[in-house]
Amino acid sequence: MATPAQWIEGARLRTLPMALAPVLAGSAAAQALDSFDLLRAVLALLVALLLQVGVNYANDYSDGIRGTDDDRVGPLRLTGSGAARPQHVKAAALLCFGLAAVAGAVLVVLSRQWWFVPVGLSAVLAAWGYTGGRMPYGYLGLGDLFVFVYFGLVAVLGTTLTQAGTLNAEAWVAAVATGLIACALLMANNVRDLPTDREAGKRTLAVRLGDRRARAVFAAEIAVAFALVLLLVPANPWMLVVLLLVPAAVPPVATVLRARDRRLLVPVLKQCGVLNVGWALLFLLAVLLRQWV
């Protein structure tokens, strides 16, 4: 039986900032429309966090039973290590998805954004299908695309729509930028696991691109995420404050570009999470400064 500490480690808390960042950014866009709603923001955050933990457990289960995690670098995997029974890990994933569905249903009722019901269901299916099912798309190199769509476009735009009922330029820029940083985290993770993924037949985008090009894509994703802010500067010069975070992006980019020891890529996951939350917080600050100053 896995210990509580092992279950917490299996939840991969270092990835949770990727769920927090788009809700912060989407709420900032809603604030720019003078439509911020705390209750709906909290519900959106619950949905995002529960889906993130759920997909982490689902990946643990699916990769574990396939043998992908038998020999890997990085944090504990409950199934692959034998710390927990596969059916228990699967049940934990399904419980998280169920709770996310409940929070999402309340959010839909409050916002009357009924179209979000099929979108929410597709998010659950996408969370499971990353490494689960007969043809997991994570093994086909499509994981990055789905991460961009759901952790960028859907999460940010959905958060803004459920509060404001409409979208603005801030929402679109934030959706693309946070989605790219989430993709960068996934790319760093997959570059770390590249040798074992290749051997296990897991054809992630990093495997398809090859080591060198995958590392270059990581750097490009981070760079574009910050450059996009410049599109909003003519309407709100305070958006330049987001660029104050650029120095914090240098260490993870340098590590990914230069590190040969793949164990050195493990801290990059946390650094990417911090970058995404930092980006969203400074983005929110820029919106508030324009309204207050």
PDB file of C-alpha atoms in Angstrom:
ATOM      1  CA  MET A   1       0.000   0.000   0.000  1.00  0.00           C
ATOM      2  CA  ALA A   2       1.314   3.427  -0.948  1.00  0.00           C
ATOM      3  CA  THR A   3       1.792   5.895   1.895  1.00  0.00           C
ATOM      4  CA  PRO A   4       0.024   9.289   1.931  1.00  0.00           C
ATOM      5  CA  ALA A   5       3.360  10.904   1.088  1.00  0.00           C
ATOM      6  CA  GLN A   6       3.715   8.652  -1.952  1.00  0.00           C
ATOM      7  CA  TRP A   7       0.181   9.487  -3.129  1.00  0.00           C
ATOM      8  CA  ILE A   8       1.029  13.181  -2.827  1.00  0.00           C
ATOM      9  CA  GLU A   9       4.243  12.647  -4.774  1.00  0.00           C
ATOM     10  CA  GLY A  10       2.295  10.677  -7.359  1.00  0.00           C
ATOM     11  CA  ALA A  11      -0.073  13.638  -7.774  1.00  0.00           C
ATOM     12  CA  ARG A  12       2.970  15.562  -9.081  1.00  0.00           C
ATOM     13  CA  LEU A  13       2.263  18.813  -7.285  1.00  0.00           C
ATOM     14  CA  ARG A  14       5.000  20.582  -9.225  1.00  0.00           C
ATOM     15  CA  THR A  15       2.688  20.485 -12.261  1.00  0.00           C
ATOM     16  CA  LEU A  16      -0.209  22.226 -10.495  1.00  0.00           C
ATOM     17  CA  PRO A  17       0.986  25.746 -11.380  1.00  0.00           C
ATOM     18  CA  MET A  18       0.063  24.835 -14.949  1.00  0.00           C
ATOM     19  CA  ALA A  19      -3.549  24.581 -13.780  1.00  0.00           C
ATOM     20  CA  LEU A  20      -3.364  27.765 -11.700  1.00  0.00           C
ATOM     21  CA  ALA A  21      -1.750  30.007 -14.338  1.00  0.00           C
ATOM     22  CA  PRO A  22      -4.493  29.910 -17.006  1.00  0.00           C
ATOM     23  CA  VAL A  23      -7.222  30.582 -14.440  1.00  0.00           C
ATOM     24  CA  LEU A  24      -5.268  33.584 -13.141  1.00  0.00           C
ATOM     25  CA  ALA A  25      -4.693  34.837 -16.677  1.00  0.00           C
ATOM     26  CA  GLY A  26      -8.299  34.254 -17.741  1.00  0.00           C
ATOM     27  CA  SER A  27      -9.535  36.027 -14.627  1.00  0.00           C
ATOM     28  CA  ALA A  28      -7.210  38.952 -15.393  1.00  0.00           C
ATOM     29  CA  ALA A  29      -8.759  39.190 -18.859  1.00  0.00           C
ATOM     30  CA  ALA A  30     -12.207  39.202 -17.238  1.00  0.00           C
ATOM     31  CA  GLN A  31     -11.038  41.967 -14.898  1.00  0.00           C
ATOM     32  CA  ALA A  32      -9.984  43.982 -17.950  1.00  0.00           C
ATOM     33  CA  LEU A  33     -13.647  43.746 -18.976  1.00  0.00           C
ATOM     34  CA  ASP A  34     -14.729  44.761 -15.444  1.00  0.00           C
ATOM     35  CA  SER A  35     -16.376  41.366 -15.033  1.00  0.00           C
ATOM     36  CA  PHE A  36     -14.223  39.477 -12.513  1.00  0.00           C
ATOM     37  CA  ASP A  37     -16.251  37.036 -10.396  1.00  0.00           C
ATOM     38  CA  LEU A  38     -14.466  35.430  -7.445  1.00  0.00           C
ATOM     39  CA  LEU A  39     -16.805  32.451  -7.027  1.00  0.00           C
ATOM     40  CA  ARG A  40     -16.614  31.509 -10.698  1.00  0.00           C
ATOM     41  CA  ALA A  41     -12.850  31.950 -10.658  1.00  0.00           C
ATOM     42  CA  VAL A  42     -12.581  29.567  -7.691  1.00  0.00           C
ATOM     43  CA  LEU A  43     -14.792  27.005  -9.439  1.00  0.00           C
ATOM     44  CA  ALA A  44     -12.691  27.259 -12.601  1.00  0.00           C
ATOM     45  CA  LEU A  45      -9.575  26.747 -10.484  1.00  0.00           C
ATOM     46  CA  LEU A  46     -11.062  23.648  -8.840  1.00  0.00           C
ATOM     47  CA  VAL A  47     -11.867  22.206 -12.268  1.00  0.00           C
ATOM     48  CA  ALA A  48      -8.342  22.904 -13.517  1.00  0.00           C
ATOM     49  CA  LEU A  49      -6.573  21.528 -10.425  1.00  0.00           C
ATOM     50  CA  LEU A  50      -8.688  18.372 -10.264  1.00  0.00           C
ATOM     51  CA  LEU A  51      -8.191  17.687 -13.973  1.00  0.00           C
ATOM     52  CA  GLN A  52      -4.436  18.182 -13.583  1.00  0.00           C
ATOM     53  CA  VAL A  53      -4.155  15.752 -10.659  1.00  0.00           C
ATOM     54  CA  GLY A  54      -6.488  13.366 -12.463  1.00  0.00           C
ATOM     55  CA  VAL A  55      -4.386  13.333 -15.615  1.00  0.00           C
ATOM     56  CA  ASN A  56      -1.247  12.822 -13.519  1.00  0.00           C
ATOM     57  CA  TYR A  57      -2.738   9.733 -11.890  1.00  0.00           C
ATOM     58  CA  ALA A  58      -4.153   8.550 -15.224  1.00  0.00           C
ATOM     59  CA  ASN A  59      -0.728   8.833 -16.867  1.00  0.00           C
ATOM     60  CA  ASP A  60       0.839   7.043 -13.896  1.00  0.00           C
ATOM     61  CA  TYR A  61      -1.628   4.188 -14.321  1.00  0.00           C
ATOM     62  CA  SER A  62      -1.480   3.904 -18.120  1.00  0.00           C
ATOM     63  CA  ASP A  63       2.301   4.254 -18.435  1.00  0.00           C
ATOM     64  CA  GLY A  64       2.755   1.893 -15.502  1.00  0.00           C
ATOM     65  CA  ILE A  65       0.729  -0.968 -16.934  1.00  0.00           C
ATOM     66  CA  ARG A  66       2.435  -0.516 -20.312  1.00  0.00           C
ATOM     67  CA  GLY A  67       5.882  -0.720 -18.724  1.00  0.00           C
ATOM     68  CA  THR A  68       6.904   2.764 -19.879  1.00  0.00           C
ATOM     69  CA  ASP A  69       7.876   3.767 -16.324  1.00  0.00           C
ATOM     70  CA  ASP A  70       9.859   0.631 -15.485  1.00  0.00           C
ATOM     71  CA  ASP A  71      13.206   2.420 -15.921  1.00  0.00           C
ATOM     72  CA  ARG A  72      12.925   6.171 -15.800  1.00  0.00           C
ATOM     73  CA  VAL A  73      14.563   9.330 -14.465  1.00  0.00           C
ATOM     74  CA  GLY A  74      12.450  11.539 -12.246  1.00  0.00           C
ATOM     75  CA  PRO A  75       9.901  11.464  -9.430  1.00  0.00           C
ATOM     76  CA  LEU A  76       8.150   8.362  -8.097  1.00  0.00           C
ATOM     77  CA  ARG A  77       5.494   6.668 -10.201  1.00  0.00           C
ATOM     78  CA  LEU A  78       2.997   4.775  -8.101  1.00  0.00           C
ATOM     79  CA  THR A  79       2.176   2.060 -10.636  1.00  0.00           C
ATOM     80  CA  GLY A  80       5.574   1.627 -12.243  1.00  0.00           C
ATOM     81  CA  SER A  81       7.349   1.403  -8.888  1.00  0.00           C
ATOM     82  CA  GLY A  82       4.811  -1.042  -7.468  1.00  0.00           C
ATOM     83  CA  ALA A  83       4.019   1.335  -4.583  1.00  0.00           C
ATOM     84  CA  ALA A  84       0.292   1.177  -5.372  1.00  0.00           C
ATOM     85  CA  ARG A  85      -1.954  -1.269  -7.177  1.00  0.00           C
ATOM     86  CA  PRO A  86      -2.846  -0.173 -10.714  1.00  0.00           C
ATOM     87  CA  GLN A  87      -6.595  -0.321 -10.028  1.00  0.00           C
ATOM     88  CA  HIS A  88      -6.169   2.007  -7.039  1.00  0.00           C
ATOM     89  CA  VAL A  89      -4.286   4.568  -9.130  1.00  0.00           C
ATOM     90  CA  LYS A  90      -6.948   4.316 -11.823  1.00  0.00           C
ATOM     91  CA  ALA A  91      -9.677   4.856  -9.206  1.00  0.00           C
ATOM     92  CA  ALA A  92      -7.866   7.965  -7.917  1.00  0.00           C
ATOM     93  CA  ALA A  93      -7.776   9.379 -11.444  1.00  0.00           C
ATOM     94  CA  LEU A  94     -11.472   8.707 -12.004  1.00  0.00           C
ATOM     95  CA  LEU A  95     -12.367  10.264  -8.632  1.00  0.00           C
ATOM     96  CA  CYS A  96     -10.522  13.467  -9.590  1.00  0.00           C
ATOM     97  CA  PHE A  97     -12.281  13.567 -12.959  1.00  0.00           C
ATOM     98  CA  GLY A  98     -15.654  13.079 -11.265  1.00  0.00           C
ATOM     99  CA  LEU A  99     -15.053  15.911  -8.793  1.00  0.00           C
ATOM    100  CA  ALA A 100     -13.884  18.156 -11.631  1.00  0.00           C
ATOM    101  CA  ALA A 101     -17.130  17.384 -13.468  1.00  0.00           C
ATOM    102  CA  VAL A 102     -19.185  18.399 -10.411  1.00  0.00           C
ATOM    103  CA  ALA A 103     -17.338  21.718 -10.030  1.00  0.00           C
ATOM    104  CA  GLY A 104     -17.621  22.299 -13.759  1.00  0.00           C
ATOM    105  CA  ALA A 105     -21.373  21.646 -13.720  1.00  0.00           C
ATOM    106  CA  VAL A 106     -21.874  24.259 -11.007  1.00  0.00           C
ATOM    107  CA  LEU A 107     -19.769  26.738 -13.001  1.00  0.00           C
ATOM    108  CA  VAL A 108     -21.834  26.108 -16.138  1.00  0.00           C
ATOM    109  CA  VAL A 109     -25.112  26.647 -14.290  1.00  0.00           C
ATOM    110  CA  LEU A 110     -23.913  29.906 -12.726  1.00  0.00           C
ATOM    111  CA  SER A 111     -22.478  31.282 -15.970  1.00  0.00           C
ATOM    112  CA  ARG A 112     -25.160  29.839 -18.275  1.00  0.00           C
ATOM    113  CA  GLN A 113     -22.397  28.926 -20.717  1.00  0.00           C
ATOM    114  CA  TRP A 114     -24.105  25.660 -21.685  1.00  0.00           C
ATOM    115  CA  TRP A 115     -21.780  25.058 -24.628  1.00  0.00           C
ATOM    116  CA  PHE A 116     -19.049  24.412 -22.044  1.00  0.00           C
ATOM    117  CA  VAL A 117     -20.629  21.061 -21.125  1.00  0.00           C
ATOM    118  CA  PRO A 118     -19.325  19.207 -24.216  1.00  0.00           C
ATOM    119  CA  VAL A 119     -16.020  21.084 -23.932  1.00  0.00           C
ATOM    120  CA  GLY A 120     -15.660  19.907 -20.338  1.00  0.00           C
ATOM    121  CA  LEU A 121     -16.467  16.337 -21.290  1.00  0.00           C
ATOM    122  CA  SER A 122     -13.890  16.498 -24.080  1.00  0.00           C
ATOM    123  CA  ALA A 123     -11.325  17.741 -21.531  1.00  0.00           C
ATOM    124  CA  VAL A 124     -11.918  14.657 -19.362  1.00  0.00           C
ATOM    125  CA  LEU A 125     -11.639  12.372 -22.386  1.00  0.00           C
ATOM    126  CA  ALA A 126      -8.465  14.152 -23.471  1.00  0.00           C
ATOM    127  CA  ALA A 127      -7.022  13.791 -19.953  1.00  0.00           C
ATOM    128  CA  TRP A 128      -7.598  10.041 -20.032  1.00  0.00           C
ATOM    129  CA  GLY A 129      -6.637   9.578 -23.667  1.00  0.00           C
ATOM    130  CA  TYR A 130      -3.163  11.088 -23.283  1.00  0.00           C
ATOM    131  CA  THR A 131      -1.709   7.740 -22.266  1.00  0.00           C
ATOM    132  CA  GLY A 132      -4.879   5.669 -21.797  1.00  0.00           C
ATOM    133  CA  GLY A 133      -6.966   3.620 -24.175  1.00  0.00           C
ATOM    134  CA  ARG A 134      -5.965   1.578 -27.195  1.00  0.00           C
ATOM    135  CA  MET A 135      -4.411   4.464 -29.132  1.00  0.00           C
ATOM    136  CA  PRO A 136      -3.125   7.032 -26.611  1.00  0.00           C
ATOM    137  CA  TYR A 137      -2.352  10.265 -28.423  1.00  0.00           C
ATOM    138  CA  GLY A 138       0.594  10.952 -26.108  1.00  0.00           C
ATOM    139  CA  TYR A 139       2.320   7.983 -27.745  1.00  0.00           C
ATOM    140  CA  LEU A 140       1.689   9.478 -31.192  1.00  0.00           C
ATOM    141  CA  GLY A 141       3.355  12.843 -30.617  1.00  0.00           C
ATOM    142  CA  LEU A 142       0.085  14.767 -30.181  1.00  0.00           C
ATOM    143  CA  GLY A 143       0.399  15.474 -26.470  1.00  0.00           C
ATOM    144  CA  ASP A 144       1.824  18.953 -27.006  1.00  0.00           C
ATOM    145  CA  LEU A 145      -1.096  19.950 -29.226  1.00  0.00           C
ATOM    146  CA  PHE A 146      -3.663  18.807 -26.675  1.00  0.00           C
ATOM    147  CA  VAL A 147      -1.786  20.539 -23.840  1.00  0.00           C
ATOM    148  CA  PHE A 148      -1.807  23.786 -25.816  1.00  0.00           C
ATOM    149  CA  VAL A 149      -5.523  23.478 -26.534  1.00  0.00           C
ATOM    150  CA  TYR A 150      -6.688  22.515 -23.046  1.00  0.00           C
ATOM    151  CA  PHE A 151      -4.123  24.199 -20.763  1.00  0.00           C
ATOM    152  CA  GLY A 152      -4.027  27.300 -22.927  1.00  0.00           C
ATOM    153  CA  LEU A 153      -7.036  28.002 -25.112  1.00  0.00           C
ATOM    154  CA  VAL A 154      -9.766  26.146 -23.239  1.00  0.00           C
ATOM    155  CA  ALA A 155      -8.583  26.987 -19.715  1.00  0.00           C
ATOM    156  CA  VAL A 156      -7.963  30.706 -20.276  1.00  0.00           C
ATOM    157  CA  LEU A 157     -10.787  31.461 -22.701  1.00  0.00           C
ATOM    158  CA  GLY A 158     -13.198  29.325 -20.685  1.00  0.00           C
ATOM    159  CA  THR A 159     -12.308  31.166 -17.483  1.00  0.00           C
ATOM    160  CA  THR A 160     -12.875  34.540 -19.146  1.00  0.00           C
ATOM    161  CA  LEU A 161     -16.123  33.505 -20.830  1.00  0.00           C
ATOM    162  CA  THR A 162     -17.660  32.049 -17.676  1.00  0.00           C
ATOM    163  CA  GLN A 163     -17.048  35.355 -15.910  1.00  0.00           C
ATOM    164  CA  ALA A 164     -17.463  37.998 -18.623  1.00  0.00           C
ATOM    165  CA  GLY A 165     -19.529  36.218 -21.258  1.00  0.00           C
ATOM    166  CA  THR A 166     -17.230  37.570 -23.963  1.00  0.00           C
ATOM    167  CA  LEU A 167     -13.564  37.629 -24.984  1.00  0.00           C
ATOM    168  CA  ASN A 168     -10.969  40.353 -25.487  1.00  0.00           C
ATOM    169  CA  ALA A 169      -7.438  40.638 -26.863  1.00  0.00           C
ATOM    170  CA  GLU A 170      -6.017  40.046 -23.398  1.00  0.00           C
ATOM    171  CA  ALA A 171      -7.743  36.668 -23.180  1.00  0.00           C
ATOM    172  CA  TRP A 172      -6.406  35.497 -26.545  1.00  0.00           C
ATOM    173  CA  VAL A 173      -2.830  36.585 -25.840  1.00  0.00           C
ATOM    174  CA  ALA A 174      -2.905  35.011 -22.384  1.00  0.00           C
ATOM    175  CA  ALA A 175      -4.377  31.786 -23.765  1.00  0.00           C
ATOM    176  CA  VAL A 176      -1.616  31.352 -26.335  1.00  0.00           C
ATOM    177  CA  ALA A 177       1.185  32.424 -23.982  1.00  0.00           C
ATOM    178  CA  THR A 178       0.234  30.211 -21.028  1.00  0.00           C
ATOM    179  CA  GLY A 179      -0.438  27.350 -23.425  1.00  0.00           C
ATOM    180  CA  LEU A 180       3.064  27.675 -24.849  1.00  0.00           C
ATOM    181  CA  ILE A 181       4.668  27.654 -21.401  1.00  0.00           C
ATOM    182  CA  ALA A 182       2.641  24.534 -20.538  1.00  0.00           C
ATOM    183  CA  CYS A 183       3.919  22.944 -23.759  1.00  0.00           C
ATOM    184  CA  ALA A 184       7.457  23.907 -22.754  1.00  0.00           C
ATOM    185  CA  LEU A 185       7.040  22.067 -19.459  1.00  0.00           C
ATOM    186  CA  LEU A 186       5.842  18.982 -21.316  1.00  0.00           C
ATOM    187  CA  MET A 187       8.727  19.270 -23.767  1.00  0.00           C
ATOM    188  CA  ALA A 188      11.282  19.444 -20.930  1.00  0.00           C
ATOM    189  CA  ASN A 189       9.643  16.407 -19.337  1.00  0.00           C
ATOM    190  CA  ASN A 190       9.768  14.472 -22.603  1.00  0.00           C
ATOM    191  CA  VAL A 191      13.357  15.470 -23.375  1.00  0.00           C
ATOM    192  CA  ARG A 192      14.265  14.079 -19.957  1.00  0.00           C
ATOM    193  CA  ASP A 193      12.465  10.822 -20.723  1.00  0.00           C
ATOM    194  CA  LEU A 194      13.485  10.670 -24.384  1.00  0.00           C
ATOM    195  CA  PRO A 195      15.694   7.520 -24.253  1.00  0.00           C
ATOM    196  CA  THR A 196      13.216   5.453 -22.226  1.00  0.00           C
ATOM    197  CA  ASP A 197      10.224   6.721 -24.223  1.00  0.00           C
ATOM    198  CA  ARG A 198      11.924   5.797 -27.491  1.00  0.00           C
ATOM    199  CA  GLU A 199      12.711   2.328 -26.178  1.00  0.00           C
ATOM    200  CA  ALA A 200       9.132   1.845 -24.942  1.00  0.00           C
ATOM    201  CA  GLY A 201       7.665   2.957 -28.278  1.00  0.00           C
ATOM    202  CA  LYS A 202       6.241   6.202 -26.866  1.00  0.00           C
ATOM    203  CA  ARG A 203       6.611   8.548 -29.848  1.00  0.00           C
ATOM    204  CA  THR A 204       6.308  11.903 -28.098  1.00  0.00           C
ATOM    205  CA  LEU A 205       7.001  15.077 -30.053  1.00  0.00           C
ATOM    206  CA  ALA A 206      10.442  15.163 -28.421  1.00  0.00           C
ATOM    207  CA  VAL A 207      11.151  11.657 -29.728  1.00  0.00           C
ATOM    208  CA  ARG A 208       9.929  12.613 -33.210  1.00  0.00           C
ATOM    209  CA  LEU A 209      11.956  15.831 -33.307  1.00  0.00           C
ATOM    210  CA  GLY A 210      15.093  14.356 -31.826  1.00  0.00           C
ATOM    211  CA  ASP A 211      17.042  15.610 -28.836  1.00  0.00           C
ATOM    212  CA  ARG A 212      18.578  18.754 -30.326  1.00  0.00           C
ATOM    213  CA  ARG A 213      15.519  20.107 -32.096  1.00  0.00           C
ATOM    214  CA  ALA A 214      13.261  19.315 -29.133  1.00  0.00           C
ATOM    215  CA  ARG A 215      15.475  21.439 -26.890  1.00  0.00           C
ATOM    216  CA  ALA A 216      15.364  24.286 -29.424  1.00  0.00           C
ATOM    217  CA  VAL A 217      11.560  24.114 -29.534  1.00  0.00           C
ATOM    218  CA  PHE A 218      11.477  24.433 -25.736  1.00  0.00           C
ATOM    219  CA  ALA A 219      13.474  27.674 -25.936  1.00  0.00           C
ATOM    220  CA  ALA A 220      11.261  28.997 -28.741  1.00  0.00           C
ATOM    221  CA  GLU A 221       8.069  28.304 -26.788  1.00  0.00           C
ATOM    222  CA  ILE A 222       9.317  30.276 -23.811  1.00  0.00           C
ATOM    223  CA  ALA A 223      10.536  33.147 -26.018  1.00  0.00           C
ATOM    224  CA  VAL A 224       7.265  33.465 -27.943  1.00  0.00           C
ATOM    225  CA  ALA A 225       5.220  33.374 -24.718  1.00  0.00           C
ATOM    226  CA  PHE A 226       6.960  36.556 -23.576  1.00  0.00           C
ATOM    227  CA  ALA A 227       7.096  38.219 -26.990  1.00  0.00           C
ATOM    228  CA  LEU A 228       3.302  37.971 -27.337  1.00  0.00           C
ATOM    229  CA  VAL A 229       2.882  40.528 -24.558  1.00  0.00           C
ATOM    230  CA  LEU A 230       4.174  43.201 -26.941  1.00  0.00           C
ATOM    231  CA  LEU A 231       0.923  42.899 -28.920  1.00  0.00           C
ATOM    232  CA  LEU A 232      -0.941  44.420 -25.965  1.00  0.00           C
ATOM    233  CA  VAL A 233       1.520  47.229 -25.203  1.00  0.00           C
ATOM    234  CA  PRO A 234      -0.024  49.828 -27.586  1.00  0.00           C
ATOM    235  CA  ALA A 235      -3.330  49.600 -25.705  1.00  0.00           C
ATOM    236  CA  ASN A 236      -1.780  49.051 -22.264  1.00  0.00           C
ATOM    237  CA  PRO A 237       1.895  50.061 -21.816  1.00  0.00           C
ATOM    238  CA  TRP A 238       1.840  48.478 -18.351  1.00  0.00           C
ATOM    239  CA  MET A 239       2.010  45.079 -20.087  1.00  0.00           C
ATOM    240  CA  LEU A 240       5.758  45.645 -20.261  1.00  0.00           C
ATOM    241  CA  VAL A 241       5.930  44.635 -16.579  1.00  0.00           C
ATOM    242  CA  VAL A 242       5.479  41.011 -17.701  1.00  0.00           C
ATOM    243  CA  LEU A 243       8.916  41.238 -19.323  1.00  0.00           C
ATOM    244  CA  LEU A 244      10.454  41.751 -15.875  1.00  0.00           C
ATOM    245  CA  LEU A 245      10.153  37.977 -15.583  1.00  0.00           C
ATOM    246  CA  VAL A 246      12.429  37.315 -18.561  1.00  0.00           C
ATOM    247  CA  PRO A 247      15.598  36.918 -16.408  1.00  0.00           C
ATOM    248  CA  ALA A 248      13.841  34.091 -14.529  1.00  0.00           C
ATOM    249  CA  ALA A 249      13.346  32.302 -17.849  1.00  0.00           C
ATOM    250  CA  VAL A 250      17.065  32.234 -18.630  1.00  0.00           C
ATOM    251  CA  PRO A 251      18.119  29.430 -16.200  1.00  0.00           C
ATOM    252  CA  PRO A 252      15.572  26.817 -17.376  1.00  0.00           C
ATOM    253  CA  VAL A 253      16.235  27.632 -21.034  1.00  0.00           C
ATOM    254  CA  ALA A 254      20.001  27.412 -20.492  1.00  0.00           C
ATOM    255  CA  THR A 255      19.616  24.097 -18.666  1.00  0.00           C
ATOM    256  CA  VAL A 256      17.495  22.540 -21.392  1.00  0.00           C
ATOM    257  CA  LEU A 257      19.816  23.745 -24.147  1.00  0.00           C
ATOM    258  CA  ARG A 258      23.050  22.652 -22.464  1.00  0.00           C
ATOM    259  CA  ALA A 259      22.450  19.876 -19.914  1.00  0.00           C
ATOM    260  CA  ARG A 260      23.567  16.428 -21.056  1.00  0.00           C
ATOM    261  CA  ASP A 261      22.708  14.728 -17.774  1.00  0.00           C
ATOM    262  CA  ARG A 262      18.938  14.305 -18.055  1.00  0.00           C
ATOM    263  CA  ARG A 263      18.516  14.334 -14.297  1.00  0.00           C
ATOM    264  CA  LEU A 264      19.340  18.057 -14.429  1.00  0.00           C
ATOM    265  CA  LEU A 265      16.103  18.606 -16.348  1.00  0.00           C
ATOM    266  CA  VAL A 266      13.937  17.569 -13.385  1.00  0.00           C
ATOM    267  CA  PRO A 267      14.049  21.051 -11.707  1.00  0.00           C
ATOM    268  CA  VAL A 268      13.088  22.652 -15.019  1.00  0.00           C
ATOM    269  CA  LEU A 269       9.544  21.328 -14.596  1.00  0.00           C
ATOM    270  CA  LYS A 270       9.102  23.310 -11.397  1.00  0.00           C
ATOM    271  CA  GLN A 271      10.791  26.344 -12.962  1.00  0.00           C
ATOM    272  CA  CYS A 272       8.347  26.263 -15.870  1.00  0.00           C
ATOM    273  CA  GLY A 273       5.449  26.107 -13.441  1.00  0.00           C
ATOM    274  CA  VAL A 274       6.785  29.135 -11.578  1.00  0.00           C
ATOM    275  CA  LEU A 275       7.284  30.959 -14.887  1.00  0.00           C
ATOM    276  CA  ASN A 276       3.699  30.330 -15.923  1.00  0.00           C
ATOM    277  CA  VAL A 277       2.244  31.535 -12.629  1.00  0.00           C
ATOM    278  CA  GLY A 278       4.636  34.499 -12.599  1.00  0.00           C
ATOM    279  CA  TRP A 279       3.596  35.413 -16.139  1.00  0.00           C
ATOM    280  CA  ALA A 280      -0.082  35.280 -15.168  1.00  0.00           C
ATOM    281  CA  LEU A 281       0.430  37.319 -11.971  1.00  0.00           C
ATOM    282  CA  LEU A 282       2.357  40.077 -13.763  1.00  0.00           C
ATOM    283  CA  PHE A 283      -0.274  40.009 -16.506  1.00  0.00           C
ATOM    284  CA  LEU A 284      -2.937  40.567 -13.843  1.00  0.00           C
ATOM    285  CA  LEU A 285      -0.832  43.347 -12.319  1.00  0.00           C
ATOM    286  CA  ALA A 286      -0.603  45.072 -15.711  1.00  0.00           C
ATOM    287  CA  VAL A 287      -4.401  44.959 -16.069  1.00  0.00           C
ATOM    288  CA  LEU A 288      -4.897  46.395 -12.563  1.00  0.00           C
ATOM    289  CA  LEU A 289      -2.294  49.131 -13.062  1.00  0.00           C
ATOM    290  CA  ARG A 290      -4.066  50.316 -16.186  1.00  0.00           C
ATOM    291  CA  GLN A 291      -7.328  50.556 -14.234  1.00  0.00           C
ATOM    292  CA  TRP A 292      -5.858  52.147 -11.131  1.00  0.00           C
ATOM    293  CA  VAL A 293      -3.202  54.548 -12.450  1.00  0.00           C
TER     294      VAL A 293
END
